[in-house]
Short mmCIF file of C-alpha atoms in Angstrom, two decimals:
data_model
loop_
_atom_site.label_atom_id
_atom_site.label_comp_id
_atom_site.label_asym_id
_atom_site.label_seq_id
_atom_site.Cartn_x
_atom_site.Cartn_y
_atom_site.Cartn_z
CA MET A 582 7.59 -11.01 26.84
CA LYS A 583 6.75 -12.24 23.38
CA LEU A 584 3.05 -12.61 22.66
CA PRO A 585 1.76 -15.98 21.43
CA ARG A 586 1.24 -16.36 17.73
CA TYR A 587 -2.55 -16.15 17.83
CA ALA A 588 -2.34 -12.85 19.75
CA ARG A 589 -0.17 -11.38 16.99
CA SER A 590 -2.46 -12.33 14.12
CA ILE A 591 -4.00 -9.66 11.91
CA ARG A 592 -7.35 -11.40 12.22
CA LEU A 593 -7.41 -11.02 15.99
CA ARG A 594 -6.22 -7.42 15.87
CA LEU A 595 -8.78 -6.43 13.24
CA THR A 596 -11.57 -8.10 15.19
CA ALA A 597 -10.44 -6.48 18.45
CA TRP A 598 -10.23 -3.02 16.89
CA TYR A 599 -13.59 -3.43 15.19
CA THR A 600 -15.22 -4.55 18.45
CA LEU A 601 -13.56 -1.80 20.48
CA VAL A 602 -14.67 0.90 18.05
CA LEU A 603 -18.22 -0.50 18.04
CA LEU A 604 -18.24 -0.59 21.86
CA LEU A 605 -17.11 3.03 22.05
CA ILE A 606 -19.79 4.03 19.56
CA LEU A 607 -22.46 2.22 21.58
CA LEU A 608 -21.26 3.81 24.83
CA VAL A 609 -21.29 7.31 23.37
CA LEU A 610 -24.68 6.67 21.79
CA GLY A 611 -26.10 5.30 25.03
CA LEU A 612 -24.80 8.20 27.09
CA GLY A 613 -26.14 10.66 24.55
CA ILE A 614 -29.59 9.08 24.43
CA THR A 615 -29.78 8.84 28.22
CA TYR A 616 -28.73 12.46 28.64
CA VAL A 617 -31.26 13.75 26.10
CA LEU A 618 -34.07 11.62 27.51
CA GLU A 619 -33.32 12.69 31.08
CA ARG A 620 -33.29 16.33 30.04
CA GLU A 621 -36.62 15.96 28.23
CA LEU A 622 -38.25 14.14 31.13
CA ARG A 623 -37.06 16.77 33.60
CA ALA A 624 -38.33 19.50 31.31
CA TYR A 625 -41.71 17.75 31.15
CA VAL A 626 -41.84 17.52 34.96
CA ASP A 627 -40.91 21.22 35.23
CA ASP A 628 -43.70 22.11 32.81
CA GLN A 629 -46.20 20.14 34.88
CA LEU A 630 -45.05 21.87 38.07
CA LEU A 631 -45.30 25.27 36.45
CA THR A 632 -48.77 24.55 35.09
CA THR A 633 -50.03 23.48 38.50
CA ALA A 634 -48.54 26.53 40.21
CA THR A 635 -49.97 29.01 37.70
CA ASP A 636 -53.41 27.36 37.79
CA MET A 637 -53.45 27.48 41.54
CA THR A 638 -52.28 31.10 41.95
CA ALA A 639 -54.85 32.18 39.38
CA GLN A 640 -57.60 31.07 41.79
CA PHE A 641 -56.37 33.09 44.74
CA GLU A 642 -58.79 35.83 45.88
CA VAL A 643 -58.66 38.70 48.32
CA GLY A 644 -61.35 39.11 50.93
CA PHE A 645 -61.86 41.58 53.79
CA ARG A 646 -62.15 40.75 57.40
CA PHE A 647 -62.64 43.61 59.81
CA GLU A 648 -61.88 45.89 56.86
CA ARG A 649 -58.49 44.25 56.36
CA PRO A 650 -57.59 42.35 53.17
CA VAL A 651 -57.32 38.59 53.57
CA VAL A 652 -55.98 36.10 50.96
CA ILE A 653 -58.48 33.38 50.19
CA VAL A 654 -56.51 30.27 49.21
CA PRO A 655 -58.30 27.47 47.35
CA PRO A 656 -57.71 23.92 48.65
CA PRO A 657 -54.37 22.63 47.29
CA ASP A 658 -55.75 19.09 46.87
CA ALA A 659 -58.02 20.36 44.13
CA PHE A 660 -54.95 21.05 41.94
CA SER A 661 -52.72 18.17 42.96
CA PHE A 662 -52.08 15.12 40.87
CA PRO A 663 -51.79 11.86 42.80
CA SER A 664 -48.03 12.16 42.84
CA GLN A 665 -47.72 15.93 43.20
CA LEU A 666 -47.00 17.59 46.52
CA ILE A 667 -48.25 21.14 47.17
CA GLN A 668 -47.80 23.45 50.09
CA VAL A 669 -48.55 27.16 50.44
CA VAL A 670 -46.32 29.33 52.63
CA ASP A 671 -46.40 32.97 53.68
CA ILE A 672 -43.69 35.53 53.20
CA ARG A 673 -41.87 34.18 56.25
CA GLY A 674 -41.97 30.59 55.07
CA GLN A 675 -44.73 29.50 57.44
CA ILE A 676 -46.96 26.84 55.96
CA TRP A 677 -50.54 27.92 55.36
CA PHE A 678 -51.81 24.85 53.59
CA ARG A 679 -50.49 21.56 52.22
CA THR A 680 -51.87 18.58 50.41
CA GLU A 681 -52.90 15.46 52.29
CA ASN A 682 -50.25 13.30 50.58
CA LEU A 683 -47.61 15.29 52.47
CA ASP A 684 -49.05 14.12 55.82
CA ASP A 685 -46.97 15.74 58.48
CA ARG A 686 -44.00 16.19 56.21
CA SER A 687 -43.02 19.43 54.58
CA MET A 688 -40.96 20.39 51.61
CA PRO A 689 -37.94 22.67 52.09
CA VAL A 690 -38.72 26.31 51.41
CA ASP A 691 -36.34 28.61 49.53
CA LEU A 692 -36.75 31.72 51.71
CA ASP A 693 -34.81 33.90 49.30
CA ALA A 694 -37.15 32.98 46.47
CA VAL A 695 -40.19 33.57 48.72
CA GLU A 696 -38.91 36.90 49.95
CA PHE A 697 -38.06 38.28 46.56
CA GLY A 698 -40.98 36.66 44.74
CA ALA A 699 -38.75 34.59 42.42
CA ILE A 700 -39.68 31.55 40.36
CA ARG A 701 -37.11 28.93 41.20
CA PHE A 702 -36.64 25.22 40.46
CA SER A 703 -34.62 22.97 42.74
CA SER A 704 -34.22 19.32 43.69
CA THR A 705 -34.19 17.71 47.13
CA VAL A 706 -34.45 14.29 48.73
CA ILE A 707 -37.46 13.40 50.86
CA ASP A 708 -37.59 9.99 52.51
CA GLY A 709 -34.87 8.78 50.19
CA VAL A 710 -36.69 9.91 47.03
CA THR A 711 -35.48 12.71 44.78
CA VAL A 712 -38.17 15.38 44.44
CA ARG A 713 -38.27 18.17 41.89
CA ILE A 714 -39.53 21.39 43.52
CA LEU A 715 -40.90 24.65 42.11
CA THR A 716 -41.23 27.77 44.24
CA TYR A 717 -43.78 30.13 42.66
CA PRO A 718 -44.68 33.56 44.16
CA ILE A 719 -48.23 34.61 45.19
CA GLU A 720 -48.87 38.23 44.25
CA ILE A 721 -51.92 40.13 45.50
CA GLN A 722 -52.28 43.67 44.25
CA ASP A 723 -48.63 43.70 43.14
CA THR A 724 -47.53 42.55 46.53
CA VAL A 725 -45.87 39.18 47.22
CA VAL A 726 -47.73 37.64 50.13
CA GLY A 727 -46.27 34.13 49.92
CA SER A 728 -45.36 31.30 47.59
CA VAL A 729 -46.73 28.06 46.26
CA VAL A 730 -44.27 25.18 46.56
CA VAL A 731 -45.06 22.34 44.17
CA GLY A 732 -43.07 19.12 44.19
CA GLU A 733 -42.97 16.01 42.00
CA PRO A 734 -41.11 12.84 43.06
CA LEU A 735 -38.82 11.67 40.25
CA ILE A 736 -39.46 7.99 40.92
CA GLN A 737 -40.92 7.37 37.47
CA VAL A 738 -38.18 9.36 35.73
CA THR A 739 -35.46 7.48 37.62
CA ARG A 740 -37.14 4.15 36.92
CA THR A 741 -37.48 4.95 33.22
CA LEU A 742 -33.83 5.97 32.93
CA ASP A 743 -32.66 2.90 34.88
CA ASP A 744 -34.71 0.62 32.61
CA LEU A 745 -33.27 2.36 29.55
CA ARG A 746 -29.71 1.93 30.83
CA ARG A 747 -30.26 -1.75 31.57
CA GLN A 748 -31.80 -2.39 28.18
CA PHE A 749 -29.07 -0.46 26.43
CA LEU A 750 -26.39 -2.38 28.36
CA VAL A 751 -27.93 -5.70 27.41
CA ALA A 752 -28.27 -4.59 23.78
CA SER A 753 -24.68 -3.34 23.77
CA LEU A 754 -23.32 -6.61 25.15
CA PHE A 755 -25.36 -8.55 22.62
CA GLY A 756 -24.17 -6.26 19.82
CA VAL A 757 -20.54 -6.57 20.92
CA GLY A 758 -20.89 -10.35 20.97
CA LEU A 759 -22.31 -10.33 17.46
CA ALA A 760 -19.53 -7.96 16.41
CA LEU A 761 -16.92 -10.38 17.77
CA LEU A 762 -18.42 -13.34 15.94
CA GLY A 763 -19.16 -11.41 12.77
CA GLY A 764 -15.80 -9.64 12.76
CA TRP A 765 -13.96 -12.91 13.27
CA PHE A 766 -15.91 -14.54 10.43
CA ILE A 767 -15.53 -11.58 8.08
CA THR A 768 -11.80 -11.15 8.71
CA ARG A 769 -11.28 -14.88 8.34
CA ARG A 770 -13.08 -14.82 5.02
CA ALA A 771 -11.30 -11.64 3.89
CA LEU A 772 -7.86 -12.95 4.87
CA LYS A 773 -8.38 -16.46 3.53
CA PRO A 774 -6.58 -15.57 0.25
CA VAL A 775 -3.63 -14.37 2.33
CA ASP A 776 -3.51 -17.72 4.14
CA GLU A 777 -3.58 -19.52 0.78
CA MET A 778 -0.79 -17.28 -0.52
CA THR A 779 1.24 -17.99 2.61
CA ALA A 780 0.73 -21.74 2.24
CA THR A 781 1.81 -21.63 -1.41
CA ALA A 782 4.86 -19.51 -0.58
CA ARG A 783 5.81 -21.92 2.19
CA ARG A 784 5.59 -24.83 -0.21
CA ILE A 785 7.90 -22.99 -2.58
CA VAL A 786 10.38 -22.02 0.14
CA GLY A 787 10.24 -25.42 1.80
CA THR A 788 11.29 -27.22 -1.36
CA SER A 789 14.94 -28.02 -1.96
CA SER A 790 16.70 -25.40 -4.08
CA ASP A 791 17.54 -27.84 -6.86
CA ALA A 792 13.84 -28.47 -7.44
CA LEU A 793 12.35 -25.08 -6.56
CA PRO A 794 8.75 -25.09 -7.91
CA LEU A 795 8.77 -21.51 -9.12
CA ALA A 796 6.21 -22.41 -11.76
CA ALA A 797 3.63 -22.45 -8.94
CA ARG A 798 1.46 -19.35 -8.73
CA LEU A 799 -0.70 -17.91 -6.00
CA SER A 800 -4.46 -18.15 -6.27
CA VAL A 801 -5.56 -14.54 -6.80
CA PRO A 802 -9.17 -13.63 -5.91
CA GLY A 803 -11.10 -11.78 -8.55
CA THR A 804 -12.10 -8.96 -6.22
CA GLY A 805 -9.58 -6.44 -7.51
CA ASP A 806 -8.87 -5.24 -3.97
CA GLU A 807 -5.57 -4.79 -2.14
CA ILE A 808 -5.19 -8.51 -1.48
CA ALA A 809 -5.77 -9.32 -5.15
CA ARG A 810 -3.17 -6.72 -6.17
CA LEU A 811 -0.76 -8.20 -3.63
CA GLY A 812 -1.26 -11.66 -5.13
CA GLU A 813 -0.72 -10.36 -8.65
CA THR A 814 2.47 -8.60 -7.56
CA ILE A 815 3.80 -11.75 -5.89
CA ASN A 816 2.96 -13.77 -9.01
CA ASP A 817 4.85 -11.27 -11.13
CA LEU A 818 7.77 -11.52 -8.72
CA LEU A 819 7.71 -15.33 -8.94
CA ALA A 820 7.64 -15.15 -12.73
CA ARG A 821 10.66 -12.85 -12.80
CA LEU A 822 12.46 -14.98 -10.24
CA GLU A 823 11.75 -18.12 -12.26
CA GLN A 824 13.06 -16.44 -15.40
CA ALA A 825 16.15 -15.18 -13.56
CA LEU A 826 16.97 -18.60 -12.15
CA GLU A 827 16.48 -20.25 -15.52
CA THR A 828 18.77 -17.67 -17.10
CA GLN A 829 21.36 -18.18 -14.37
CA SER A 830 21.24 -21.94 -14.76
CA ARG A 831 21.61 -21.70 -18.52
CA PHE A 832 24.40 -19.15 -18.09
CA VAL A 833 26.39 -21.38 -15.75
CA ALA A 834 25.99 -24.41 -17.99
CA ASP A 835 26.82 -22.56 -21.20
CA ALA A 836 29.68 -20.63 -19.63
CA SER A 837 31.23 -23.86 -18.41
CA HIS A 838 30.92 -25.36 -21.87
CA GLU A 839 32.21 -22.25 -23.62
CA LEU A 840 35.23 -22.02 -21.35
CA ARG A 841 35.96 -25.74 -21.48
CA THR A 842 36.00 -25.90 -25.29
CA PRO A 843 38.85 -23.45 -26.00
CA LEU A 844 40.79 -24.60 -22.97
CA THR A 845 40.58 -28.21 -24.17
CA ALA A 846 41.73 -27.15 -27.62
CA VAL A 847 44.62 -25.16 -26.18
CA GLN A 848 45.69 -28.07 -23.99
CA GLY A 849 45.46 -30.52 -26.86
CA ASN A 850 47.52 -28.33 -29.15
CA ILE A 851 50.10 -27.79 -26.46
CA ASP A 852 50.40 -31.55 -25.97
CA LEU A 853 50.69 -32.04 -29.70
CA LEU A 854 53.32 -29.31 -29.95
CA GLU A 855 55.33 -30.92 -27.22
CA ARG A 856 55.23 -34.31 -28.94
CA GLN A 857 56.17 -32.75 -32.28
CA LEU A 858 59.14 -30.99 -30.77
CA GLU A 859 60.33 -34.28 -29.30
CA ARG A 860 60.27 -36.00 -32.65
CA SER A 861 62.46 -35.24 -35.54
CA ASN A 862 60.01 -36.45 -38.16
CA MET A 863 56.97 -34.08 -38.12
CA GLY A 864 55.03 -35.94 -40.79
CA SER A 865 52.09 -33.92 -42.20
CA VAL A 866 51.73 -31.68 -39.15
CA SER A 867 53.71 -28.45 -39.05
CA ILE A 868 54.67 -26.48 -35.99
CA GLU A 869 53.40 -23.30 -37.63
CA GLU A 870 49.89 -24.69 -38.08
CA THR A 871 49.79 -25.95 -34.51
CA ILE A 872 50.94 -22.61 -33.13
CA SER A 873 48.39 -20.82 -35.31
CA GLU A 874 45.60 -23.01 -33.96
CA LEU A 875 46.87 -22.43 -30.44
CA ARG A 876 46.94 -18.68 -30.97
CA ARG A 877 43.40 -18.67 -32.44
CA GLU A 878 41.91 -20.60 -29.55
CA SER A 879 43.83 -18.48 -27.06
CA LYS A 880 42.40 -15.35 -28.61
CA ARG A 881 38.92 -16.84 -28.47
CA MET A 882 39.38 -17.67 -24.80
CA THR A 883 40.76 -14.22 -24.09
CA ARG A 884 37.79 -12.60 -25.82
CA LEU A 885 35.36 -14.79 -23.92
CA VAL A 886 36.96 -14.01 -20.58
CA GLY A 887 36.97 -10.31 -21.46
CA ASP A 888 33.27 -10.43 -22.27
CA LEU A 889 32.55 -12.24 -19.02
CA LEU A 890 34.48 -9.62 -17.09
CA MET A 891 32.50 -6.92 -18.86
CA LEU A 892 29.22 -8.55 -17.83
CA ALA A 893 30.50 -8.98 -14.29
CA ARG A 894 31.19 -5.24 -14.15
CA LEU A 895 27.75 -4.49 -15.52
CA GLU A 896 26.13 -6.58 -12.79
CA SER A 897 28.28 -5.26 -9.95
CA THR A 898 26.93 -2.87 -7.34
CA THR A 899 28.94 0.01 -8.78
CA GLY A 900 27.66 -0.57 -12.29
CA LEU A 901 29.35 0.39 -15.54
CA SER A 902 31.52 3.52 -15.46
CA LEU A 903 30.61 5.83 -18.34
CA ASP A 904 32.65 8.84 -19.41
CA LEU A 905 29.83 10.97 -20.81
CA GLU A 906 30.84 13.78 -23.14
CA ALA A 907 29.33 15.63 -26.09
CA ASN A 908 30.49 13.65 -29.15
CA ASP A 909 29.80 13.70 -32.86
CA ILE A 910 28.10 10.46 -33.81
CA GLY A 911 29.64 10.42 -37.32
CA PRO A 912 33.25 9.69 -36.29
CA ILE A 913 32.07 7.01 -33.86
CA VAL A 914 30.19 5.26 -36.66
CA ASP A 915 33.14 5.58 -39.03
CA ASP A 916 35.51 4.00 -36.50
CA ALA A 917 33.11 1.14 -35.84
CA VAL A 918 32.66 0.43 -39.57
CA ARG A 919 36.42 0.55 -40.07
CA THR A 920 36.89 -2.07 -37.33
CA ALA A 921 34.12 -4.25 -38.77
CA ARG A 922 35.71 -4.14 -42.24
CA ALA A 923 38.99 -5.31 -40.74
CA LEU A 924 37.20 -8.23 -39.10
CA HIS A 925 35.19 -9.11 -42.21
CA PRO A 926 37.04 -7.87 -45.29
CA ALA A 927 34.75 -9.82 -47.63
CA THR A 928 31.54 -8.18 -46.35
CA PRO A 929 30.40 -4.84 -47.82
CA PHE A 930 29.44 -2.29 -45.15
CA LEU A 931 27.21 0.56 -46.34
CA ILE A 932 26.37 3.80 -44.54
CA GLU A 933 23.13 5.03 -46.04
CA GLN A 934 23.41 8.62 -44.84
CA ASP A 935 25.81 10.99 -43.18
CA ILE A 936 25.42 11.16 -39.41
CA ASP A 937 25.85 14.81 -38.55
CA VAL A 938 24.49 14.98 -34.98
CA GLN A 939 25.89 15.38 -31.49
CA ALA A 940 24.95 13.42 -28.38
CA THR A 941 26.25 13.13 -24.84
CA VAL A 942 27.60 9.58 -24.81
CA ASP A 943 30.62 7.49 -23.90
CA ALA A 944 32.17 7.25 -27.38
CA PRO A 945 34.27 4.07 -26.84
CA ARG A 946 31.26 2.25 -25.37
CA VAL A 947 28.96 3.26 -28.21
CA GLU A 948 31.62 2.23 -30.72
CA GLN A 949 31.88 -1.11 -28.91
CA VAL A 950 28.13 -1.66 -29.30
CA LEU A 951 28.24 -0.77 -33.01
CA VAL A 952 31.14 -3.17 -33.58
CA ILE A 953 29.17 -5.94 -31.87
CA LEU A 954 26.13 -5.26 -34.04
CA LEU A 955 28.13 -5.01 -37.26
CA ASP A 956 30.11 -8.15 -36.39
CA ASN A 957 26.92 -10.12 -35.71
CA ALA A 958 25.31 -8.83 -38.88
CA ALA A 959 28.36 -9.80 -40.97
CA ARG A 960 28.39 -13.30 -39.45
CA ALA A 961 24.66 -13.75 -40.14
CA SER A 962 24.76 -12.34 -43.71
CA ASP A 963 24.96 -14.49 -46.78
CA ALA A 964 28.23 -14.42 -48.69
CA GLY A 965 28.56 -11.18 -50.60
CA SER A 966 25.50 -9.68 -48.93
CA ALA A 967 25.93 -6.13 -47.63
CA VAL A 968 25.39 -4.90 -44.09
CA THR A 969 23.64 -1.55 -43.98
CA LEU A 970 23.95 1.07 -41.26
CA SER A 971 21.43 3.93 -41.13
CA CYS A 972 20.66 6.72 -38.72
CA ARG A 973 17.76 8.98 -37.81
CA SER A 974 17.63 11.68 -35.15
CA ASP A 975 15.38 14.30 -33.61
CA ASP A 976 15.69 16.91 -30.87
CA THR A 977 15.82 14.32 -28.07
CA SER A 978 17.36 11.12 -29.43
CA VAL A 979 19.45 9.48 -32.10
CA ALA A 980 18.69 6.01 -33.49
CA ILE A 981 21.25 3.88 -35.35
CA ALA A 982 20.04 0.74 -37.16
CA VAL A 983 22.15 -2.15 -38.43
CA ALA A 984 20.48 -4.39 -41.03
CA ASP A 985 21.55 -7.61 -42.68
CA ARG A 986 19.99 -9.90 -45.28
CA GLY A 987 20.78 -13.16 -43.54
CA ALA A 988 18.67 -16.11 -42.41
CA GLY A 989 16.86 -14.10 -39.76
CA ILE A 990 15.67 -15.17 -36.31
CA ALA A 991 12.54 -17.16 -35.49
CA ALA A 992 9.80 -15.35 -33.56
CA GLU A 993 10.06 -17.69 -30.57
CA ASP A 994 13.76 -16.84 -30.20
CA LEU A 995 13.44 -13.04 -30.34
CA PRO A 996 12.60 -12.54 -26.61
CA TYR A 997 15.84 -14.27 -25.61
CA VAL A 998 18.43 -12.90 -28.03
CA PHE A 999 19.82 -10.44 -25.46
CA GLU A 1000 20.48 -13.21 -22.93
CA ARG A 1001 24.01 -14.42 -22.35
CA PHE A 1002 25.15 -17.38 -24.45
CA TYR A 1003 21.73 -17.72 -26.03
CA ARG A 1004 21.83 -19.09 -29.54
CA ALA A 1005 18.78 -19.36 -31.73
CA ASP A 1006 20.04 -22.73 -32.88
CA SER A 1007 21.64 -24.41 -29.86
CA SER A 1008 22.78 -27.35 -31.96
CA ARG A 1009 24.85 -25.38 -34.48
CA GLN A 1010 28.61 -25.38 -34.17
CA ARG A 1011 30.50 -22.40 -32.78
CA ALA A 1012 32.68 -22.24 -35.84
CA SER A 1013 31.91 -18.56 -36.24
CA GLY A 1014 34.06 -17.77 -33.22
CA GLY A 1015 31.36 -15.81 -31.40
CA THR A 1016 30.94 -16.12 -27.65
CA GLY A 1017 27.21 -15.49 -27.43
CA LEU A 1018 27.77 -12.50 -25.12
CA GLY A 1019 27.85 -9.65 -27.62
CA LEU A 1020 24.17 -8.72 -27.60
CA ALA A 1021 24.01 -9.05 -23.80
CA ILE A 1022 26.87 -6.55 -23.49
CA ALA A 1023 25.32 -4.25 -26.08
CA HIS A 1024 22.00 -4.31 -24.25
CA ALA A 1025 23.67 -3.46 -20.93
CA VAL A 1026 25.71 -0.59 -22.38
CA VAL A 1027 22.71 0.95 -24.14
CA LYS A 1028 20.62 0.62 -20.97
CA ALA A 1029 23.39 2.36 -19.01
CA HIS A 1030 22.98 5.30 -21.44
CA ASP A 1031 19.22 5.45 -20.64
CA GLY A 1032 18.62 4.16 -24.16
CA LYS A 1033 17.00 1.09 -25.64
CA ILE A 1034 17.93 -1.54 -28.18
CA GLU A 1035 15.34 -3.38 -30.26
CA ILE A 1036 15.52 -6.19 -32.76
CA GLU A 1037 13.22 -7.03 -35.65
CA SER A 1038 13.68 -10.18 -37.69
CA GLU A 1039 11.89 -12.66 -39.89
CA PRO A 1040 13.22 -15.99 -41.13
CA ASP A 1041 14.91 -15.65 -44.55
CA GLN A 1042 14.23 -11.88 -44.51
CA GLY A 1043 17.14 -10.64 -42.45
CA THR A 1044 17.46 -8.81 -39.16
CA VAL A 1045 17.41 -5.16 -38.13
CA VAL A 1046 18.84 -4.11 -34.75
CA THR A 1047 18.11 -0.52 -33.71
CA MET A 1048 19.98 1.30 -30.93
CA THR A 1049 18.25 4.45 -29.67
CA LEU A 1050 20.24 6.81 -27.43
CA PRO A 1051 19.04 10.02 -25.79
CA ARG A 1052 21.02 13.03 -26.90
CA GLN A 1053 21.14 14.15 -23.26
CA PRO A 1054 20.82 11.22 -20.78
CA ALA A 1055 18.63 11.86 -17.75
CA ASN A 1056 21.31 10.45 -15.45
CA GLU A 1057 24.22 12.31 -17.01
CA SER A 1058 27.03 12.82 -14.60
CA ALA A 1059 30.67 13.76 -14.61
CA GLY A 1060 33.10 11.59 -16.52
CA GLY A 1061 33.99 8.35 -14.77
CA ASP A 1062 30.85 8.17 -12.58
CA SER A 1063 28.95 4.90 -12.40
CA ILE A 1064 25.83 4.70 -14.52
CA VAL A 1065 23.62 1.71 -13.80
#
């Protein structure tokens, strides 16, 4: 059977546990206090009984009657308190004397204690009242001739303990009631930020997906406790989710536009080619130029689709498959520069220093990243301006930097340059032929190598992109394994 919602709340459970623990503490404390007090009161009664018995036996005398020794017993009432009961018995348990408050009653006699002259405490019930009894031997000339039996009714002790238990029970119930009210108030106050977080989250979830208010943030208390840290974590999660959704939305829109543009051009050129083939008079339009345009746009579309497939692989559950091997960085750089020179024959590419270092990397993937960086640098450089490639290394890593002297990137655009299809100037034409996916792919490949890629740029000062790779990746595995 499912419990109702209020019975499953943290507030109720915390209050119940707090009250239960307090009740157990009060019970243990009450039992402990009652036990100690009862033991002390009984010890006090025993001390009083022993004092009376010793005082009384100290007054016993021995007389002679007909030349035979006779025990002279002082009157027991002279030693009795109003509540104490005293009787004197001989060695056989026969009563010699007893106090008037006993009337015709008698206290039970422990014959073994009397016979062997032992001091013995015991308890009995007389007329429905518990009586504490002490049997104390009477010794005359080292001979036990009888015993003094002193009793004390425990009426006052029982009454005191009963009053204590009642008062403690009332105090415990009152304390438990206060604990319930206080615990409920305290937990309500402590969990109020959680309720506010829940209400905010429900507002976010309850909104239609096309207008998801991810800009909303939870109200975080300034206590610095677990609840505050939870709120901060949820806010960070919301911020990342908002950024991810914005990126996804921009990606879908830009991808649609990027794919539609070359496809439209291809379709238009195909239509034009068909019309030109149907006519005998071509006018100023040549079939060769049309086919060239068709081929160029087809290549652009093919490159774009290839880049999209690469990103799709990077984001898949299996990740990017890297074939990690020990490679010389120098040949990889040379191959990348050779490819970049073929793409941009008018741009000088300079290698500032020889790269004579080995690293465990996937050579084709690293070359792909370098080609992307060199291609971007050549596109951004002014005419005739050189693109410089430099390298530095140490025992743990190798860093390769690609620098250009182009227009640079504004500071507000730097955080987004590794996003797909992001362009610092969204209004500029795509005449350069780039897809806007190169840096996103480069970032993903470098990250798969446990490396990092950083970019530094200032307007009109150029841009420097630095790729840092560990010489021995922490997640190195056999060739062909997935590295995410």
